[in-house]
């Protein structure tokens, strides 16, 4: 991103953080604009460009009451396979669209030895992102506020792999997910390093439709391990593929959004953005 785009992104991130911290008082446009030192008109336009919706609608989608309403109204149908199996909506990620292939036991144990991993840095609506791939599919994807730190974290995940900064077709296809025209995407393959339990949890996350939220307990029930909410939370925390595997759609049972590996503000932004996009489908 350019210097000005970085400034704009940081301003919108500050605005989102302010809205999240003050949603109970329902701050108006003037109040939030003043917080980020912009005129209401300029702020309205800039926010809409970055978040895809107005500040007022974004506030509606990011309150705890909204989260609770989603859970209450959609609890019975959150994982309905009949709803998810068809490609009726342009904005749904599901297990027929993104397929996971676990790495072999040897690849898992030796830290990716003999694997060649291509990687590149790209832009997204939620900040810069690092995306990496093997010949079989996307193996890593993380939001990148600092390229050196992001690369180091990826190296820790695959300590014995050979890394090459190179953009390939696998990465390009995955990055099209941010174009907002998901109906034209090819199937995305993921090549992931994880335990059987982690892979099961990540596959279940893919079944959460866009614009819906669920809880750790609901995920545990879905994988038929109702007492494993804590283990589910740990597996979600180790999700190696940001956004494509939508761990941001899992919140606490109280309705609080909870933590996120790539920052709570970014999680709030993604939930609000997806809620707004879902609303536009109707």
Coordinates of N, CA, C and O in Angstrom, one line a residue, residues 11-12 15 27-49 53-56:
X11 N -6.5 4.9 10.2 CA -7.6 5.8 10.6 C -8.9 4.9 10.7 O -9.6 5.0 11.7
X12 N -9.1 4.1 9.7 CA -10.3 3.3 9.8 C -10.2 2.2 10.9 O -11.2 1.9 11.6
X15 N -11.1 3.9 14.0 CA -12.5 4.2 14.1 C -13.3 2.9 14.4 O -14.2 2.9 15.3
X27 N -22.4 5.7 19.2 CA -21.8 7.0 18.8 C -22.2 7.4 17.4 O -22.3 6.5 16.5
X28 N -22.5 8.7 17.1 CA -22.9 9.1 15.8 C -21.7 9.4 14.9 O -20.6 9.3 15.3
X29 N -22.0 9.7 13.7 CA -21.0 10.0 12.7 C -20.0 11.1 13.1 O -18.8 10.9 13.0
X30 N -20.6 12.2 13.6 CA -19.7 13.3 14.0 C -18.7 12.9 15.1 O -17.5 13.2 15.1
X31 N -19.2 12.1 16.0 CA -18.4 11.7 17.2 C -17.2 10.8 16.7 O -16.1 11.0 17.1
X32 N -17.5 9.8 15.9 CA -16.5 8.9 15.4 C -15.5 9.6 14.5 O -14.3 9.4 14.6
X33 N -16.0 10.5 13.6 CA -15.1 11.3 12.7 C -14.2 12.1 13.5 O -13.0 12.3 13.2
X34 N -14.6 12.8 14.6 CA -13.8 13.6 15.4 C -12.7 12.8 16.1 O -11.6 13.3 16.2
X35 N -13.0 11.6 16.4 CA -12.0 10.7 17.1 C -10.8 10.4 16.2 O -9.7 10.2 16.7
X36 N -11.0 10.4 14.9 CA -9.9 10.1 13.9 C -9.5 11.3 13.2 O -8.8 11.3 12.1
X37 N -9.9 12.5 13.7 CA -9.5 13.8 13.1 C -9.9 14.0 11.6 O -9.0 14.4 10.8
X38 N -11.1 13.6 11.3 CA -11.6 13.8 9.9 C -12.9 14.5 10.0 O -13.7 14.5 11.0
X39 N -13.3 15.2 8.9 CA -14.6 15.8 8.8 C -15.6 14.7 8.6 O -15.3 13.6 8.1
X40 N -16.8 14.9 9.1 CA -17.9 13.8 8.9 C -18.0 13.3 7.5 O -18.1 12.2 7.2
X41 N -18.0 14.3 6.5 CA -18.2 13.9 5.1 C -17.0 13.1 4.6 O -17.2 12.0 4.0
X42 N -15.8 13.5 4.9 CA -14.6 12.8 4.5 C -14.5 11.4 5.1 O -14.2 10.4 4.5
X43 N -14.9 11.3 6.4 CA -14.9 10.1 7.2 C -15.9 9.1 6.6 O -15.6 7.9 6.4
X44 N -17.1 9.6 6.3 CA -18.1 8.7 5.8 C -17.7 8.1 4.5 O -17.8 6.9 4.3
X45 N -17.1 8.9 3.6 CA -16.7 8.4 2.3 C -15.5 7.4 2.5 O -15.5 6.3 1.8
X46 N -14.5 7.8 3.3 CA -13.4 6.9 3.5 C -13.7 5.6 4.1 O -13.3 4.5 3.7
X47 N -14.6 5.7 5.1 CA -15.0 4.4 5.8 C -15.8 3.5 4.9 O -15.5 2.3 4.9
X48 N -16.6 4.1 4.1 CA -17.4 3.2 3.1 C -16.5 2.6 2.1 O -16.7 1.4 1.7
X49 N -15.4 3.3 1.7 CA -14.5 2.7 0.7 C -13.8 1.5 1.3 O -13.6 0.5 0.7
X53 N -19.4 -0.5 3.7 CA -20.7 -0.1 4.2 C -20.5 1.2 5.0 O -19.4 1.6 5.3
X54 N -21.6 1.8 5.4 CA -21.5 3.1 6.1 C -21.2 2.9 7.6 O -21.4 1.8 8.1
X55 N -20.6 3.9 8.3 CA -20.3 3.7 9.7 C -21.5 3.3 10.5 O -21.5 2.5 11.4
X56 N -22.7 3.9 10.2 CA -23.9 3.6 10.9 C -24.3 2.1 10.8 O -24.6 1.4 11.8

